[in-house]
């Protein structure tokens, strides 16, 4: 009951705010629609989405490989890895800093896979497929560029749907821990799907954006930015 009262106050305050600060019938209509939708969701029980991630454990540490990825990515959040975009001789940034793509290779390191080596080799053999390389490979940075990761995963991982639907179990089953999502427009970004979900079944995303790595509900990003790719490593 306390939760209902608290959230109700928040929704009412939001409606008042958009009415005052965003005048116009369209904004008021959108605000009322949001309040109605969220109010209806208050009375729904948490959606239980089946765990259908791979149980492969190729590094034999007793933890499924997809969860190794999630745990390694989450350490970025726990450490509050600062978002710093730099070029590093040798390729690897210090543990205390990085960008969105660093979350990905660090997640792969969690299951003892060297993503840099795999990407460098694939770029070397298929350079024309990587337009961001511009015909001149640079192992110090190539594996940390979002467009290059997108090409690599499209070639070597399973491609999955890019639309996520709240309360839709069949859709949400396709979003599992360790999945990788990418954006190319209007900005380039990448992250790892968490093993955590909201009550509506939508998973959280582990990523690094200014000021530091964080874990947020996926729809907070996809509601305004369309996904380019959704991939699952072939464990």
Tab-separated table of C-alpha atoms in Angstrom:
chain	number	residue	atom	x	y	z
A	1	UNK	CA	0.000	0.000	0.000
A	2	UNK	CA	2.831	2.394	0.877
A	3	UNK	CA	4.447	1.629	-2.473
A	4	UNK	CA	1.181	2.424	-4.279
A	5	UNK	CA	0.744	5.726	-2.461
A	6	UNK	CA	4.368	6.732	-3.046
A	7	UNK	CA	4.327	5.951	-6.770
A	8	UNK	CA	0.920	7.587	-7.171
A	9	UNK	CA	2.280	10.834	-5.758
A	10	UNK	CA	5.221	10.649	-8.173
A	11	UNK	CA	2.945	10.089	-11.153
A	12	UNK	CA	0.644	12.940	-10.132
A	13	UNK	CA	3.638	15.245	-9.664
A	14	UNK	CA	4.896	14.262	-13.113
A	15	UNK	CA	1.542	15.049	-14.690
A	16	UNK	CA	1.469	18.460	-13.034
A	17	UNK	CA	5.042	19.155	-14.143
A	18	UNK	CA	4.455	18.433	-17.821
A	19	UNK	CA	1.239	20.431	-17.732
A	20	UNK	CA	3.063	23.460	-16.345
A	21	UNK	CA	6.393	23.241	-18.133
A	22	UNK	CA	5.387	21.602	-21.390
A	23	UNK	CA	2.156	23.332	-22.392
A	24	UNK	CA	0.174	21.978	-25.275
A	25	UNK	CA	-2.441	19.296	-25.837
A	26	UNK	CA	0.065	16.761	-27.189
A	27	UNK	CA	2.269	16.843	-24.071
A	28	UNK	CA	-0.711	16.704	-21.724
A	29	UNK	CA	-2.165	13.761	-23.654
A	30	UNK	CA	1.189	11.921	-23.551
A	31	UNK	CA	1.511	12.611	-19.831
A	32	UNK	CA	-1.975	11.308	-19.075
A	33	UNK	CA	-1.281	8.211	-21.170
A	34	UNK	CA	1.962	7.555	-19.246
A	35	UNK	CA	0.265	7.990	-15.867
A	36	UNK	CA	-2.532	5.625	-16.902
A	37	UNK	CA	-0.078	3.001	-18.190
A	38	UNK	CA	2.142	3.115	-15.102
A	39	UNK	CA	-0.873	3.050	-12.783
A	40	UNK	CA	-2.120	-0.114	-14.463
A	41	UNK	CA	1.324	-1.686	-14.088
A	42	UNK	CA	1.248	-1.087	-10.322
A	43	UNK	CA	-1.301	-3.859	-9.941
A	44	UNK	CA	0.603	-6.437	-11.980
A	45	UNK	CA	2.833	-9.005	-10.332
A	46	UNK	CA	6.493	-9.180	-11.366
A	47	UNK	CA	6.754	-10.964	-14.696
A	48	UNK	CA	8.798	-14.164	-14.529
A	49	UNK	CA	10.805	-14.558	-17.723
A	50	UNK	CA	12.330	-18.041	-18.297
A	51	UNK	CA	16.112	-18.205	-17.988
A	52	UNK	CA	17.127	-19.581	-21.368
A	53	UNK	CA	20.763	-18.537	-21.497
A	54	UNK	CA	23.475	-21.053	-22.376
A	55	UNK	CA	24.725	-23.228	-19.523
A	56	UNK	CA	28.073	-23.761	-21.268
A	57	UNK	CA	31.059	-23.441	-18.941
A	58	UNK	CA	34.085	-23.625	-21.217
A	59	UNK	CA	36.445	-22.070	-18.679
A	60	UNK	CA	35.243	-24.677	-16.130
A	61	UNK	CA	34.810	-22.294	-13.214
A	62	UNK	CA	31.374	-23.580	-12.221
A	63	UNK	CA	29.566	-20.537	-13.638
A	64	UNK	CA	27.749	-20.477	-17.015
A	65	UNK	CA	29.725	-18.426	-19.525
A	66	UNK	CA	26.957	-15.831	-20.094
A	67	UNK	CA	26.935	-15.113	-16.356
A	68	UNK	CA	30.733	-14.851	-16.392
A	69	UNK	CA	30.222	-12.053	-18.915
A	70	UNK	CA	27.616	-10.331	-16.762
A	71	UNK	CA	29.705	-10.555	-13.606
A	72	UNK	CA	32.793	-9.180	-15.358
A	73	UNK	CA	30.770	-6.337	-16.873
A	74	UNK	CA	29.147	-5.554	-13.518
A	75	UNK	CA	32.563	-5.110	-11.942
A	76	UNK	CA	32.842	-2.061	-14.178
A	77	UNK	CA	29.763	-0.678	-12.441
A	78	UNK	CA	30.968	-1.613	-8.964
A	79	UNK	CA	34.324	0.042	-9.672
A	80	UNK	CA	32.607	3.068	-11.247
A	81	UNK	CA	35.029	2.847	-14.155
A	82	UNK	CA	35.365	6.429	-15.381
A	83	UNK	CA	34.401	7.197	-18.972
A	84	UNK	CA	37.609	8.347	-20.638
A	85	UNK	CA	38.115	8.158	-24.401
A	86	UNK	CA	41.808	7.907	-25.232
A	87	UNK	CA	44.208	6.102	-27.551
A	88	UNK	CA	46.522	3.652	-25.775
A	89	UNK	CA	49.695	2.062	-27.086
A	90	UNK	CA	49.071	-1.659	-26.662
A	91	UNK	CA	45.322	-1.092	-26.949
A	92	UNK	CA	44.257	-1.545	-23.349
A	93	UNK	CA	43.253	1.354	-21.095
A	94	UNK	CA	44.008	1.334	-17.338
A	95	UNK	CA	41.541	-0.643	-15.207
A	96	UNK	CA	40.120	2.571	-13.762
A	97	UNK	CA	38.972	4.032	-17.079
A	98	UNK	CA	37.451	3.124	-20.412
A	99	UNK	CA	34.537	3.589	-22.797
A	100	UNK	CA	31.509	1.527	-23.776
A	101	UNK	CA	33.502	-0.904	-25.929
A	102	UNK	CA	35.832	-1.659	-23.027
A	103	UNK	CA	32.880	-3.137	-21.131
A	104	UNK	CA	32.560	-5.675	-23.944
A	105	UNK	CA	36.132	-7.002	-24.126
A	106	UNK	CA	36.286	-7.032	-20.324
A	107	UNK	CA	33.070	-9.060	-20.270
A	108	UNK	CA	34.642	-11.543	-22.685
A	109	UNK	CA	37.726	-11.701	-20.480
A	110	UNK	CA	35.376	-12.881	-17.730
A	111	UNK	CA	34.919	-16.129	-19.639
A	112	UNK	CA	38.615	-16.177	-20.575
A	113	UNK	CA	38.159	-15.144	-24.199
A	114	UNK	CA	40.503	-12.526	-25.659
A	115	UNK	CA	38.207	-10.435	-27.840
A	116	UNK	CA	41.052	-8.208	-29.031
A	117	UNK	CA	42.951	-11.160	-30.505
A	118	UNK	CA	39.822	-12.491	-32.214
A	119	UNK	CA	38.939	-9.133	-33.723
A	120	UNK	CA	42.495	-8.294	-34.793
A	121	UNK	CA	42.731	-11.615	-36.618
A	122	UNK	CA	39.343	-11.201	-38.306
A	123	UNK	CA	40.164	-7.658	-39.375
A	124	UNK	CA	43.505	-8.789	-40.778
A	125	UNK	CA	41.861	-11.507	-42.885
A	126	UNK	CA	38.757	-9.536	-43.897
A	127	UNK	CA	39.879	-5.925	-43.902
A	128	UNK	CA	37.408	-4.847	-46.598
A	129	UNK	CA	34.497	-5.827	-44.356
A	130	UNK	CA	35.574	-3.280	-41.750
A	131	UNK	CA	35.047	0.205	-43.239
A	132	UNK	CA	35.947	1.884	-39.933
A	133	UNK	CA	39.476	0.483	-40.345
A	134	UNK	CA	39.876	2.392	-43.633
A	135	UNK	CA	42.204	-0.232	-45.091
A	136	UNK	CA	44.874	0.369	-42.459
A	137	UNK	CA	44.515	-1.859	-39.355
A	138	UNK	CA	45.576	-0.419	-36.006
A	139	UNK	CA	45.533	-3.072	-33.240
A	140	UNK	CA	45.870	-0.287	-30.670
A	141	UNK	CA	42.314	0.905	-31.294
A	142	UNK	CA	40.395	-1.235	-33.839
A	143	UNK	CA	38.879	-3.600	-31.266
A	144	UNK	CA	37.582	-0.628	-29.245
A	145	UNK	CA	35.529	0.945	-32.030
A	146	UNK	CA	31.757	0.313	-31.977
A	147	UNK	CA	31.356	-0.111	-35.776
A	148	UNK	CA	34.134	-2.714	-35.766
A	149	UNK	CA	32.506	-4.646	-32.917
A	150	UNK	CA	29.220	-4.489	-34.820
A	151	UNK	CA	30.796	-6.043	-37.935
A	152	UNK	CA	32.564	-8.695	-35.859
A	153	UNK	CA	29.475	-9.775	-33.918
A	154	UNK	CA	27.304	-9.759	-37.018
A	155	UNK	CA	29.798	-12.216	-38.535
A	156	UNK	CA	30.514	-14.423	-35.524
A	157	UNK	CA	27.544	-14.237	-33.150
A	158	UNK	CA	23.851	-15.078	-33.332
A	159	UNK	CA	21.693	-12.174	-34.501
A	160	UNK	CA	18.525	-11.567	-32.484
A	161	UNK	CA	15.490	-9.215	-32.547
A	162	UNK	CA	16.127	-5.572	-31.750
A	163	UNK	CA	12.718	-4.710	-30.309
A	164	UNK	CA	12.057	-5.261	-26.604
A	165	UNK	CA	8.422	-5.473	-25.413
A	166	UNK	CA	7.374	-5.106	-21.791
A	167	UNK	CA	5.118	-7.878	-20.387
A	168	UNK	CA	5.566	-9.984	-23.560
A	169	UNK	CA	7.173	-13.247	-22.420
A	170	UNK	CA	7.821	-14.596	-25.924
A	171	UNK	CA	9.660	-11.421	-26.830
A	172	UNK	CA	11.473	-11.076	-23.512
A	173	UNK	CA	12.747	-14.679	-23.638
A	174	UNK	CA	14.915	-13.530	-26.524
A	175	UNK	CA	16.721	-11.109	-24.207
A	176	UNK	CA	19.086	-13.089	-21.999
A	177	UNK	CA	22.117	-12.319	-19.781
A	178	UNK	CA	25.333	-11.799	-21.723
A	179	UNK	CA	23.622	-10.614	-24.914
A	180	UNK	CA	25.317	-7.691	-26.632
A	181	UNK	CA	23.426	-4.691	-27.991
A	182	UNK	CA	24.727	-1.939	-30.276
A	183	UNK	CA	23.625	1.459	-31.510
A	184	UNK	CA	25.115	3.214	-34.540
A	185	UNK	CA	22.698	6.125	-35.055
A	186	UNK	CA	22.348	8.849	-33.912
A	187	UNK	CA	25.356	7.894	-31.778
A	188	UNK	CA	27.582	4.833	-31.435
A	189	UNK	CA	27.211	2.790	-28.275
A	190	UNK	CA	27.375	-0.787	-27.008
A	191	UNK	CA	26.530	-2.693	-23.824
A	192	UNK	CA	25.885	-6.075	-22.192
A	193	UNK	CA	22.457	-7.339	-21.128
A	194	UNK	CA	22.310	-7.949	-17.372
A	195	UNK	CA	20.770	-10.879	-15.460
A	196	UNK	CA	18.577	-8.330	-13.679
A	197	UNK	CA	15.059	-7.453	-14.896
A	198	UNK	CA	12.413	-4.935	-13.937
A	199	UNK	CA	8.949	-6.098	-12.870
A	200	UNK	CA	7.749	-5.787	-16.500
A	201	UNK	CA	10.400	-8.277	-17.636
A	202	UNK	CA	12.605	-5.747	-19.426
A	203	UNK	CA	16.284	-6.484	-18.700
A	204	UNK	CA	18.878	-4.048	-17.470
A	205	UNK	CA	21.861	-2.948	-19.526
A	206	UNK	CA	25.443	-2.720	-18.268
A	207	UNK	CA	27.327	-0.029	-20.154
A	208	UNK	CA	29.726	2.861	-19.767
A	209	UNK	CA	28.694	6.390	-20.623
A	210	UNK	CA	29.619	9.685	-19.016
A	211	UNK	CA	30.493	9.944	-16.193
A	212	UNK	CA	31.101	6.227	-15.465
A	213	UNK	CA	29.902	2.648	-15.962
A	214	UNK	CA	26.355	1.954	-14.812
A	215	UNK	CA	23.496	-0.565	-14.912
A	216	UNK	CA	20.185	0.840	-16.176
A	217	UNK	CA	16.891	-0.418	-17.502
A	218	UNK	CA	17.315	-1.158	-21.215
A	219	UNK	CA	14.153	0.692	-22.244
A	220	UNK	CA	15.515	3.925	-20.790
A	221	UNK	CA	17.785	3.947	-23.823
A	222	UNK	CA	15.817	2.071	-26.498
A	223	UNK	CA	12.699	4.210	-25.997
A	224	UNK	CA	14.560	7.095	-27.638
A	225	UNK	CA	17.283	5.373	-29.668
A	226	UNK	CA	16.666	2.454	-32.063
A	227	UNK	CA	18.947	-0.545	-31.721
A	228	UNK	CA	21.211	-1.459	-34.615
A	229	UNK	CA	22.088	-4.939	-33.409
A	230	UNK	CA	21.352	-7.527	-30.738
A	231	UNK	CA	23.793	-10.417	-30.630
A	232	UNK	CA	24.511	-13.557	-28.615
A	233	UNK	CA	27.937	-15.155	-28.557
A	234	UNK	CA	28.028	-18.766	-29.755
A	235	UNK	CA	29.148	-20.265	-26.454
